[in-house]
Coordinates of C-alpha atoms in Angstrom, one line a residue:
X115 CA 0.0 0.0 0.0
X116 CA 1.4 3.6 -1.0
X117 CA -0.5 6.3 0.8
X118 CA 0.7 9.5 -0.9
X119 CA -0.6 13.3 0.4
X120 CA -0.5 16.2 -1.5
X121 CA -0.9 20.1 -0.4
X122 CA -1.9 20.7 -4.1
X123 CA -1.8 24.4 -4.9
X124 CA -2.9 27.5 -2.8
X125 CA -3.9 30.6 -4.2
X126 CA -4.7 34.5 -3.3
X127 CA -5.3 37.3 -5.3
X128 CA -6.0 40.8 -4.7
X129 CA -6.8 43.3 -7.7
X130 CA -8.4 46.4 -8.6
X131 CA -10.0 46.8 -12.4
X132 CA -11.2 50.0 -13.1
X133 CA -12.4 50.7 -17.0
X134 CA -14.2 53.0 -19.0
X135 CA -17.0 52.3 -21.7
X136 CA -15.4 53.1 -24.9
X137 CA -16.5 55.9 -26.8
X138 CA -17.7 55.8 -30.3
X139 CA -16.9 58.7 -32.6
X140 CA -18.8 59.5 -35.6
X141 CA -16.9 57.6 -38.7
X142 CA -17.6 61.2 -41.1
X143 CA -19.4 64.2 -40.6
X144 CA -22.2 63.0 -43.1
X145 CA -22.6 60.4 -40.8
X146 CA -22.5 62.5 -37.5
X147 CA -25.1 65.1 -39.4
X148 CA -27.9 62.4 -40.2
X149 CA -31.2 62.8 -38.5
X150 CA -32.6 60.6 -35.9
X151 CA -36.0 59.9 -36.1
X152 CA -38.3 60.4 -33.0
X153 CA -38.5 56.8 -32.6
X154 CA -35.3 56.0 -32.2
X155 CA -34.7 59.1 -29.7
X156 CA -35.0 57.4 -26.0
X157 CA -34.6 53.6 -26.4
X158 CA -32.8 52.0 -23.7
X159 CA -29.4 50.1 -25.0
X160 CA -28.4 47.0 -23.2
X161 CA -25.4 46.7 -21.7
X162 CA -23.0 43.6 -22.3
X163 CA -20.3 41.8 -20.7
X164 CA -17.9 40.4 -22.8
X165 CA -16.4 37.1 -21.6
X166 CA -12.6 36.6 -21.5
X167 CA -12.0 40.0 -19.7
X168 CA -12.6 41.5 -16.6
X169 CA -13.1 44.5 -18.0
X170 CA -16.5 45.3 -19.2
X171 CA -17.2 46.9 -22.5
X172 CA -20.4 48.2 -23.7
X173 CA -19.7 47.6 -27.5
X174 CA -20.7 44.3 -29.7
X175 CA -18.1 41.8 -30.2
X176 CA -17.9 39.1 -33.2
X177 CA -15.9 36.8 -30.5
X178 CA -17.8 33.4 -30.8
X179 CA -19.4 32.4 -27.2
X180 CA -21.4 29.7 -26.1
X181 CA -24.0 29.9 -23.0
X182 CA -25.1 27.1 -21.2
X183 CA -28.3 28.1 -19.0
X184 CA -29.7 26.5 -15.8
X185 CA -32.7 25.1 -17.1
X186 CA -30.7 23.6 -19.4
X187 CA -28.4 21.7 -16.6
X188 CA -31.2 20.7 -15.0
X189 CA -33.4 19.2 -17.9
X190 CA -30.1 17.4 -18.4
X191 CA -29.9 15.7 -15.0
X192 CA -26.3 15.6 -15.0
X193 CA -24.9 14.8 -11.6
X194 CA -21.5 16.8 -12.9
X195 CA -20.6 19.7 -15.1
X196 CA -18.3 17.3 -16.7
X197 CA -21.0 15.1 -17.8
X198 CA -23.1 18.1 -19.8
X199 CA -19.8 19.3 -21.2
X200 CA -18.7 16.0 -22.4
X201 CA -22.0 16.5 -25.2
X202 CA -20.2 20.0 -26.4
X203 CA -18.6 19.4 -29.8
X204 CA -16.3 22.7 -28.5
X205 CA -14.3 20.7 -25.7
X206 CA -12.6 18.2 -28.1
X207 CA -11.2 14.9 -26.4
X208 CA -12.5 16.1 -22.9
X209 CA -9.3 16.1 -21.1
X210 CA -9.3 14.2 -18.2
X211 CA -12.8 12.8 -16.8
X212 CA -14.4 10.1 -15.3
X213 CA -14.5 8.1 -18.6
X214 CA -10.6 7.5 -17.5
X215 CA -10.0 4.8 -15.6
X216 CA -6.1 4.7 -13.5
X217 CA -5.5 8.6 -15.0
X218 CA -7.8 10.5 -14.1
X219 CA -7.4 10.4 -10.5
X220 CA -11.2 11.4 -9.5
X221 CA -11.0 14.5 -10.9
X222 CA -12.7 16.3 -14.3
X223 CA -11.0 18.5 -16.3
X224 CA -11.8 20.3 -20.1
X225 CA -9.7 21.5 -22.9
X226 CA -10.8 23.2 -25.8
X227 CA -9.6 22.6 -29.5
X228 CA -7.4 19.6 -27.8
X229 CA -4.6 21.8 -26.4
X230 CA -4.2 20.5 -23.5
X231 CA -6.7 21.3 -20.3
X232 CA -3.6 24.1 -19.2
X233 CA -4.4 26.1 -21.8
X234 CA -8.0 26.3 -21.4
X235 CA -8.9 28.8 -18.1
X236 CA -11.9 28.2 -15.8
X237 CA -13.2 31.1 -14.0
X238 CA -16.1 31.5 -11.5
X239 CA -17.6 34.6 -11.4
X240 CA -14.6 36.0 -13.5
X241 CA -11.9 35.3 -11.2
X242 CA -9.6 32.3 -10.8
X243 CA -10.5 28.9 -8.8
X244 CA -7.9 26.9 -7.1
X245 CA -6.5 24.5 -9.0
X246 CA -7.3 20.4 -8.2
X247 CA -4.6 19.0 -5.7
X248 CA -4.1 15.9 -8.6
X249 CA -0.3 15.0 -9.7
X250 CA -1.5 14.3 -13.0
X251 CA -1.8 18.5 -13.9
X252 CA -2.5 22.1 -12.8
X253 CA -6.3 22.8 -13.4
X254 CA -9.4 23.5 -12.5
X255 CA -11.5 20.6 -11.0
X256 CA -14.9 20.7 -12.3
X257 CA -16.3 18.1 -9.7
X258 CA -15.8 21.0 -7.1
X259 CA -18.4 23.0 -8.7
X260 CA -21.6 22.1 -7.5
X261 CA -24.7 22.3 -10.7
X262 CA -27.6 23.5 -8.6
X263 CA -25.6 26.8 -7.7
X264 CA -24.7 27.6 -11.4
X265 CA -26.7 30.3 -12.9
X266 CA -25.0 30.0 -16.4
X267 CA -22.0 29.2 -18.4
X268 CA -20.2 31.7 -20.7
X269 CA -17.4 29.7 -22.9
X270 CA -15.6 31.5 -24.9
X271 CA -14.3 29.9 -28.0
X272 CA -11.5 31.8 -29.0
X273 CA -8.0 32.3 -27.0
X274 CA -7.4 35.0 -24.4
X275 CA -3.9 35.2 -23.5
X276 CA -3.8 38.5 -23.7
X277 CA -6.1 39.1 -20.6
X278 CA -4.8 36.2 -18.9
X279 CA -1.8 34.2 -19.9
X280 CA -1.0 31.2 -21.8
X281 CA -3.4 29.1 -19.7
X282 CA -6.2 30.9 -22.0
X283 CA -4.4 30.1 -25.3
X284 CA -7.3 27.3 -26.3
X285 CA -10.3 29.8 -24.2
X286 CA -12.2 30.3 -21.0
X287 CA -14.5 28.8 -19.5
X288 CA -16.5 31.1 -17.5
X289 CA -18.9 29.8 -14.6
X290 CA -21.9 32.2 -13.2
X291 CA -22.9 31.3 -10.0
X292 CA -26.7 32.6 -9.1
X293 CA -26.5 35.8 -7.4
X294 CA -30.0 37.0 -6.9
X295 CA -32.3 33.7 -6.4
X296 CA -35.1 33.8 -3.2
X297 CA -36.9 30.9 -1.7
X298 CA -36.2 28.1 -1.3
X299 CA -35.4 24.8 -3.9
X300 CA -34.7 21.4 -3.1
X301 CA -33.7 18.9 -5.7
X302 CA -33.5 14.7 -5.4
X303 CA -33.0 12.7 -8.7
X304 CA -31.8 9.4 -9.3
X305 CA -30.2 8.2 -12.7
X306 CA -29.6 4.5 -14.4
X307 CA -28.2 2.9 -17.7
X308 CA -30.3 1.4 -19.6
X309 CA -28.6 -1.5 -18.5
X310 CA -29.5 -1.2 -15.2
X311 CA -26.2 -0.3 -14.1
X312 CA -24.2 2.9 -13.2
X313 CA -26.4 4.4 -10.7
X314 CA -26.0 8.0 -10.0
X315 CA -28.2 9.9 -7.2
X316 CA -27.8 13.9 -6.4
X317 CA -29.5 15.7 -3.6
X318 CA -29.5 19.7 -3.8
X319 CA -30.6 22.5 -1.6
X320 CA -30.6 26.2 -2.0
X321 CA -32.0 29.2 0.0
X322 CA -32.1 32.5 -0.7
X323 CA -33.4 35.6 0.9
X324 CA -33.5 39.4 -1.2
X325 CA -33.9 42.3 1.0
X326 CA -33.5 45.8 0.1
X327 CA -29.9 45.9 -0.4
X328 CA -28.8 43.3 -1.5
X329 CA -28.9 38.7 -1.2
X330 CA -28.0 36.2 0.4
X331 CA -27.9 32.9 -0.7
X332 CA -26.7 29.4 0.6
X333 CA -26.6 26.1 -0.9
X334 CA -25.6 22.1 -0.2
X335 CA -25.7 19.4 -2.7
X336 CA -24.8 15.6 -1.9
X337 CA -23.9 13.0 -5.0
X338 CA -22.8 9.9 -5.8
X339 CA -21.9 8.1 -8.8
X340 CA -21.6 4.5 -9.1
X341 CA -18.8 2.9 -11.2
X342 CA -19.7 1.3 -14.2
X343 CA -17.2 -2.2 -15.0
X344 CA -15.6 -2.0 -18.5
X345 CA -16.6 -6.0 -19.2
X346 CA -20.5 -4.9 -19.0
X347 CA -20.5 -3.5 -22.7
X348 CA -20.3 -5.7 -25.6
X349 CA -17.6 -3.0 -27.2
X350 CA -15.0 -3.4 -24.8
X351 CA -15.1 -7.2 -24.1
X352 CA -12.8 -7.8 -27.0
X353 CA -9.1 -7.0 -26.8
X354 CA -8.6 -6.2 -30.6
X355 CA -9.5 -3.5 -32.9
X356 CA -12.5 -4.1 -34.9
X357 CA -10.4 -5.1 -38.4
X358 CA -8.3 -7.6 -36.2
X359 CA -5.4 -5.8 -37.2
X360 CA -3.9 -4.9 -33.4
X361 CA -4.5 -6.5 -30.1
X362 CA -4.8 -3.9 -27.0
X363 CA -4.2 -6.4 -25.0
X364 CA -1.3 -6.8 -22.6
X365 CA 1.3 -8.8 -22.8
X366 CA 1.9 -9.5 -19.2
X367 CA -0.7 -12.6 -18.4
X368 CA -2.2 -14.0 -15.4
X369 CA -0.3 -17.6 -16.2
X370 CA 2.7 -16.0 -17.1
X371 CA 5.0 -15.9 -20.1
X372 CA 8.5 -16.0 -20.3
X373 CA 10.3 -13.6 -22.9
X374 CA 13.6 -14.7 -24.7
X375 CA 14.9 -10.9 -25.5
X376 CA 17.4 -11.9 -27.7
X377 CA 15.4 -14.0 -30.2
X378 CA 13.6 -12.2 -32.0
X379 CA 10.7 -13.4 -34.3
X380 CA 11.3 -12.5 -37.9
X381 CA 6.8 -12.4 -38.8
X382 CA 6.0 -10.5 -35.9
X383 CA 9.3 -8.6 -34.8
X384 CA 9.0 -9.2 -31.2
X385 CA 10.3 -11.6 -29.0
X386 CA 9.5 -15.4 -29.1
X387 CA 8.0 -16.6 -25.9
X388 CA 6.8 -19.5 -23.7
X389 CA 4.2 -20.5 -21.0
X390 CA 6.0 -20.1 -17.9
X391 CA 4.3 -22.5 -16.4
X392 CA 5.8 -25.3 -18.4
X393 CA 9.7 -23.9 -18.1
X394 CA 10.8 -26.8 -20.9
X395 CA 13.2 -24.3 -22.5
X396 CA 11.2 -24.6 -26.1
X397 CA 10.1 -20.7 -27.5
X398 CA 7.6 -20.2 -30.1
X399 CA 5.5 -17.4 -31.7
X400 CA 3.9 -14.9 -30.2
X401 CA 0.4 -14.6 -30.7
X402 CA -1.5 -11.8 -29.5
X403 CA -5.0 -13.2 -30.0
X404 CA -4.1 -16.1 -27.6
X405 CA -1.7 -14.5 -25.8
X406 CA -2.8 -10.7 -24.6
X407 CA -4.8 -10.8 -21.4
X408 CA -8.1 -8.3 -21.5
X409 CA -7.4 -5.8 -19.0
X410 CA -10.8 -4.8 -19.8
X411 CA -12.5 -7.4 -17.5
X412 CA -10.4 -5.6 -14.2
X413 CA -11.1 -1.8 -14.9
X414 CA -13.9 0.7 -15.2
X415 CA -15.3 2.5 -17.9
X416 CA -16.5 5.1 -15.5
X417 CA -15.3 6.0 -12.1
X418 CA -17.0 6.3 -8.8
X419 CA -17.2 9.7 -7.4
X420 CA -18.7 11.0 -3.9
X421 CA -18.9 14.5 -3.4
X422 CA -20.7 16.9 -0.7
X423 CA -20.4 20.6 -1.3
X424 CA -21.3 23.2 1.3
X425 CA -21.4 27.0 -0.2
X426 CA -22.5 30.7 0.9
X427 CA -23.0 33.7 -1.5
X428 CA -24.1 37.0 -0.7
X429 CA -23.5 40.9 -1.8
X430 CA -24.7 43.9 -0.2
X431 CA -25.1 48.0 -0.7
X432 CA -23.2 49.1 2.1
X433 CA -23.1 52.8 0.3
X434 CA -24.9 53.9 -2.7
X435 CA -23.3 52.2 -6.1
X436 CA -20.8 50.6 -3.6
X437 CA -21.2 46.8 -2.7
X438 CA -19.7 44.4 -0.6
X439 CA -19.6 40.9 -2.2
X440 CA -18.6 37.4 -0.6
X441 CA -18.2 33.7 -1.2
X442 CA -17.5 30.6 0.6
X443 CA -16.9 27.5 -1.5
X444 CA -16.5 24.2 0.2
X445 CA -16.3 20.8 -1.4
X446 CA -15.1 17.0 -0.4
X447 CA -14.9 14.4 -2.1
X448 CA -13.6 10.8 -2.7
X449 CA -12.9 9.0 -6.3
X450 CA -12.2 5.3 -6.4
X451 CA -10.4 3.7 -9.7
X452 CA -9.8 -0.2 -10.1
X453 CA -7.0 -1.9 -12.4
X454 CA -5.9 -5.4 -12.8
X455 CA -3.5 -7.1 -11.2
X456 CA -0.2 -5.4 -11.4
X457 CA 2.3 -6.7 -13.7
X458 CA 5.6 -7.4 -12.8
X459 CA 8.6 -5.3 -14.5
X460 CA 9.6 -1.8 -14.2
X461 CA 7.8 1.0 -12.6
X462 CA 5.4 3.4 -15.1
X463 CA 5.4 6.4 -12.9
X464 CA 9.0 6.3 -12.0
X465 CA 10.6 4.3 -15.3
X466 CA 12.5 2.2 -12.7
X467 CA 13.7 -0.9 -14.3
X468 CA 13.0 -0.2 -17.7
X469 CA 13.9 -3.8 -19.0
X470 CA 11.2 -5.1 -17.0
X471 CA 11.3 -8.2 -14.8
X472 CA 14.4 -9.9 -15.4
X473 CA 15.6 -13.4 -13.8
X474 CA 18.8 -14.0 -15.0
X475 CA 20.5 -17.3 -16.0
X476 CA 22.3 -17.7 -12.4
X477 CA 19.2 -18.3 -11.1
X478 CA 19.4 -21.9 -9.9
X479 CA 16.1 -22.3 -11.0
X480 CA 16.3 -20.7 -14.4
X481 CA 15.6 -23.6 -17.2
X482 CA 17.2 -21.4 -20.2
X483 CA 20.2 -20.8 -19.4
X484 CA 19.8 -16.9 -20.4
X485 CA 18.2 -13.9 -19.0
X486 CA 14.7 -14.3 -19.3
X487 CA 12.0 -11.4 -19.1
X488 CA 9.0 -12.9 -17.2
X489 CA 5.6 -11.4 -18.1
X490 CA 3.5 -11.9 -15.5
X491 CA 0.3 -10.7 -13.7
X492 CA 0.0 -11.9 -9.8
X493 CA -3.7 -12.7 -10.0
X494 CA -3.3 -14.0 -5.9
X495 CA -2.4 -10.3 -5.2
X496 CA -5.4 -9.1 -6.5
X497 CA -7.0 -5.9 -8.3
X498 CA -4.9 -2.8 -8.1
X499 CA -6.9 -0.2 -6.2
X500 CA -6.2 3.7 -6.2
X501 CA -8.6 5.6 -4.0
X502 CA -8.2 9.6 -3.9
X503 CA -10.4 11.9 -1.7
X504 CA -9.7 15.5 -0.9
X505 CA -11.2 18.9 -0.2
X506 CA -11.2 22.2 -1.7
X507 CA -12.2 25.7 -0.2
X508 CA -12.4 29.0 -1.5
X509 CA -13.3 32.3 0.4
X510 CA -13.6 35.8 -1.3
X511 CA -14.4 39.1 0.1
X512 CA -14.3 42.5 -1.8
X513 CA -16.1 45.7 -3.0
X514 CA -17.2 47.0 -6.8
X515 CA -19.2 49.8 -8.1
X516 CA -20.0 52.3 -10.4
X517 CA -18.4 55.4 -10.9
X518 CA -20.7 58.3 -12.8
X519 CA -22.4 55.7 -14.2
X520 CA -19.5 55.2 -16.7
X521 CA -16.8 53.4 -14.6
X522 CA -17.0 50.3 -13.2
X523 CA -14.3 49.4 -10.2
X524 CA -14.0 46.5 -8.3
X525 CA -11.9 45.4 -5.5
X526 CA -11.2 42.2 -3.8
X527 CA -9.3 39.5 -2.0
X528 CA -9.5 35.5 -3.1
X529 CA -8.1 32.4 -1.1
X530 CA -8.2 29.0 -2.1
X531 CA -6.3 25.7 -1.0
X532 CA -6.7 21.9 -2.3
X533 CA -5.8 19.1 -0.4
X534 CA -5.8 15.6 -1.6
X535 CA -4.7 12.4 -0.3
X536 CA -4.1 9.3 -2.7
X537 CA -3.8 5.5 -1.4
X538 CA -2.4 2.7 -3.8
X539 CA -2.8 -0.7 -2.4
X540 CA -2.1 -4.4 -4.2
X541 CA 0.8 -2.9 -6.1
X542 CA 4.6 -4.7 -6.3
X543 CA 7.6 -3.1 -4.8
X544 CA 9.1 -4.3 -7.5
X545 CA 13.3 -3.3 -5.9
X546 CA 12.4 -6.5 -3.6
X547 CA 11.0 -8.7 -6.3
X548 CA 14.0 -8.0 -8.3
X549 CA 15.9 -9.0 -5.7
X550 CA 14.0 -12.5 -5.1
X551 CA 14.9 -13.1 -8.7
X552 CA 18.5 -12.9 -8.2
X553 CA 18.8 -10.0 -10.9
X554 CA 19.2 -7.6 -7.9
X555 CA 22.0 -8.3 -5.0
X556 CA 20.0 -8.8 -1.6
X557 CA 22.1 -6.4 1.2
X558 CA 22.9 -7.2 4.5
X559 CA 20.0 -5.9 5.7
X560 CA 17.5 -7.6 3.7
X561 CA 19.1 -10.9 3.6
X562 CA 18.3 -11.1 7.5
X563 CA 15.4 -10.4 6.7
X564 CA 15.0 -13.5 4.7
X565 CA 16.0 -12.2 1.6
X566 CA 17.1 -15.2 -1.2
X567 CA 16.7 -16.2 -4.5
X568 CA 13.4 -17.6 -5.3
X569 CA 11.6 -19.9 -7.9
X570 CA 9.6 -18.3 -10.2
X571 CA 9.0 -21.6 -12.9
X572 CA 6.7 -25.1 -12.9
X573 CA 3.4 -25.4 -11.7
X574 CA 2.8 -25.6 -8.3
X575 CA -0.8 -23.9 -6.1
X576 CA -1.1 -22.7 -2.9
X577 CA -4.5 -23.5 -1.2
X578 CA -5.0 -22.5 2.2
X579 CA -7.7 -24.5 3.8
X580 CA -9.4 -24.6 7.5
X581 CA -12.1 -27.1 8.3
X582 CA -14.0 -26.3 11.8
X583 CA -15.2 -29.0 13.8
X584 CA -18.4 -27.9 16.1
X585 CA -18.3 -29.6 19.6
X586 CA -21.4 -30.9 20.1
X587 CA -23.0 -31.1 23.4
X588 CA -23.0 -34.5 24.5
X589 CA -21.9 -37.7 23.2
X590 CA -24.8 -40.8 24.2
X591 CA -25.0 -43.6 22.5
X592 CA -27.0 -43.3 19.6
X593 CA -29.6 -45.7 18.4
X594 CA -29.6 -45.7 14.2
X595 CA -33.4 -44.4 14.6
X596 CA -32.4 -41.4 16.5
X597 CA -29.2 -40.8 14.7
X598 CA -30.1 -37.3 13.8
X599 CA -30.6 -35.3 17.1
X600 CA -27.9 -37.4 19.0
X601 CA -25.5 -36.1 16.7
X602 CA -26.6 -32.7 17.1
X603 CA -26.5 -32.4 20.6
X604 CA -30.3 -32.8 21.1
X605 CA -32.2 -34.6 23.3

């Protein structure tokens, strides 16, 4: 078991914005000098706010954006923002998600145009969130947004490095939490395939409360998603492409294979092999439709995810066109990810042992006579499981107004932390394993330990048995017609 913390990212920000509208000039005097008719004189114009800036401007702009409303959320009954932004053509390959199994780490992120999910920027409200507390990357964590509390989405297709760095090359995603709702609203669904599998429940409740001056607003929502096991789909119980041409596969089995690196098949180009089991010193062709094992059957094709979010909003007119704004954003949760067994070899993460897992001719109990990779998958150590769970928190305070009307200010102060925790259990340390094949030395240390060269060949099981045997009461002679009770103890 690896248990691994992680302080993820922390952030603060203080800042002060203060813009003008822009004002438009008459292109040529002919232009300046034409009439206005009575009807136009006195219609109100509508203000807009341009997504990708903090700065507002009241002019049109050709810059393509996409708005996601709340009704439209919540006729989708997605549990997660992720899920609803998954069906957006706009977010390319999704990033990372639940959809991936052993990477994703319980969390959800988005890219746009598939650069990467660092160069697309999520904002709440128009200012930066905390990034997740994931070693996979630095982004924004959409699971730690909760749905009932979003008043819209504005996502802007087109790159705003300009405003805010390169993390905005691909766009921004910009989240509107509801600022102004009253009453009170409290929502329980409950969501299955159509297979009768991959549950999903959500629970939601918000209250809000206008008053002269201003609103305040609080809000809970509780979900859980079930995960849904790869091998229940007809399209991912086979281990090839659909032409045959490739196996996806792996080449590490539960029975074991045993890899001769230095003969090389001419048909296939790889490495002959043989059942491990059998150790008779006789290679032959690899076949990948026999040989590949279906990792399929271990994994998921979507995680499990449990998340509770507790969050507070509220803004007041403390003087007129001045008003004090806060947030508290709170959210837990904990992501579980199976994998098959683990394989024995080098280390993925840490591309220790690159050759894999060697056992080299000294080995007493080597059969070849050469170094010999062995492909193997410990099915008696059982699944690999990673579980993650964590909690993010956000708290903003600050001020913003309007200045004649024509200015618009706003000052403030953000805080945000992530903390996650990861725990890997039923995985190799594979330094020791190397060393019970004799292709590591065993030190001083760990040979009193019992360290020593081990067999890893022939066929041989292990089964573990215990038989309990009741005590029964009493012992009388039985006669044969009351057989029955004597033996259990009854008179």
């Amino acid at each position: 078991m690896r248990i691994r913390p992680i302080v993820a990212s922390r952030m603060t920000a203080a800042g002060l914005a203060l813009a003008a509208s822009r004002l438009i000039l008459p292109m040529t005097t002919a232009l300046a000098q034409t009439p206005v008719s009575s009807g136009q004189i006195g219609e109100p114009t509508e203000q807009v706010t341009v997504t990708g800036s903090q700065i507002r401007q009241d002019t049109s702009s050709n810059t393509p954006i996409t708005v996601i409303t709340s009704k439209q959320l919540q006729d989708s009954n997605t549990v997660t923002l992720e899920q609803y932004l998954q069906k957006i053509p706009e977010f390319g390959q999704q990033g990372v998600n639940s959809n991936q199994n052993g990477g994703g780490e319980g969390v959800s992120f988005v890219e746009l145009r598939n650069l990467g999910v660092t160069r697309t920027l999520v904002l709440i409200d128009g200012h930066r969130m905390v990034s997740s507390g994931t070693d996979t990357v630095n982004a924004v964590d959409l699971n730690n947004i909760p749905v009932s509390l979003v008043d819209h989405i504005e996502i802007l297709r087109d790159g705003a490095s300009a405003i805010y760095g390169s993390d905005a090359i691909a766009g921004v995603v910009n989240i509107i939490l509801k600022k102004h709702f009253s009453g009170v609203m409290i929502n329980a669904q409950e969501g299955i395939s159509d297979r009768h599998d991959a549950q999903s429940y959500d629970f939601s409740g918000t209250a809000g409360y206008n008053f002269d001056k201003g609103n305040l607003l609080f809000n809970f929502e509780y979900s859980d998603r079930n995960p849904l096991p790869q091998n229940n789909r007809a399209w991912s119980q086979n281990k090839s492409l659909p032409d045959g041409s490739q196996s996806l596969g792996s080449t590490r089995t539960l029975g074991g294979l045993v890899q001769n690196p230095t003969a090389f098949d001419v048909v296939t180009g790889r490495s002959s092999i043989n059942d491990r089991a059998f150790g008779n010193g006789v290679f032959r062709r690899f076949n990948p439709v026999t040989d590949d094992l279906l990792l399929n059957d271990y994994g998921y094709s979507s995680t499990q995810l449990d998340r509770r979010s507790f969050n507070a909003l509220g803004h007041y007119e403390i003087l007129p066109n001045v008003n004090l704004n806060i947030d508290e954003l709170f959210t837990d949760h904990h992501a579980q990810q199976q994998l098959g067994p683990d394989a024995e070899g080098g280390d993925i993460v840490t591309n220790r042992y690159p050759n894999g897992f060697i056992i080299p001719a000294s080995n007493p109990y080597n059969p070849y006579g050469v170094d010999v990779v062995d492909r193997t998958r410990r099915a008696e150590v059982g699944n690999r499981q990673y579980n993650e769970s964590g909690s993010t928190y956000r708290l903003g305070i600050g001020l913003s107004g309007t200045i004649l009307n024509r200015f618009d200010w706003e000052a403030g102060y953000k805080y945000g932390a992530s903390n996650d925790k990861f725990t890997f259990t039923n995985q190799y340390n594979q330094t020791h394993i190397l060393q019970v094949s004799g292709y590591l030395p065993c030190s001083a240390a760990d040979a009193m330990q019992g360290c020593s060269v081990g067999n890893f060949f022939g066929r041989r099981i292990q089964v573990p048995e215990r038989t309990p045997t009741p005590k029964t009461l009493f012992t009388p002679a039985c006669p044969a017609s009351n057989m029955l009770n004597c033996s259990l103890g009854v008179a």
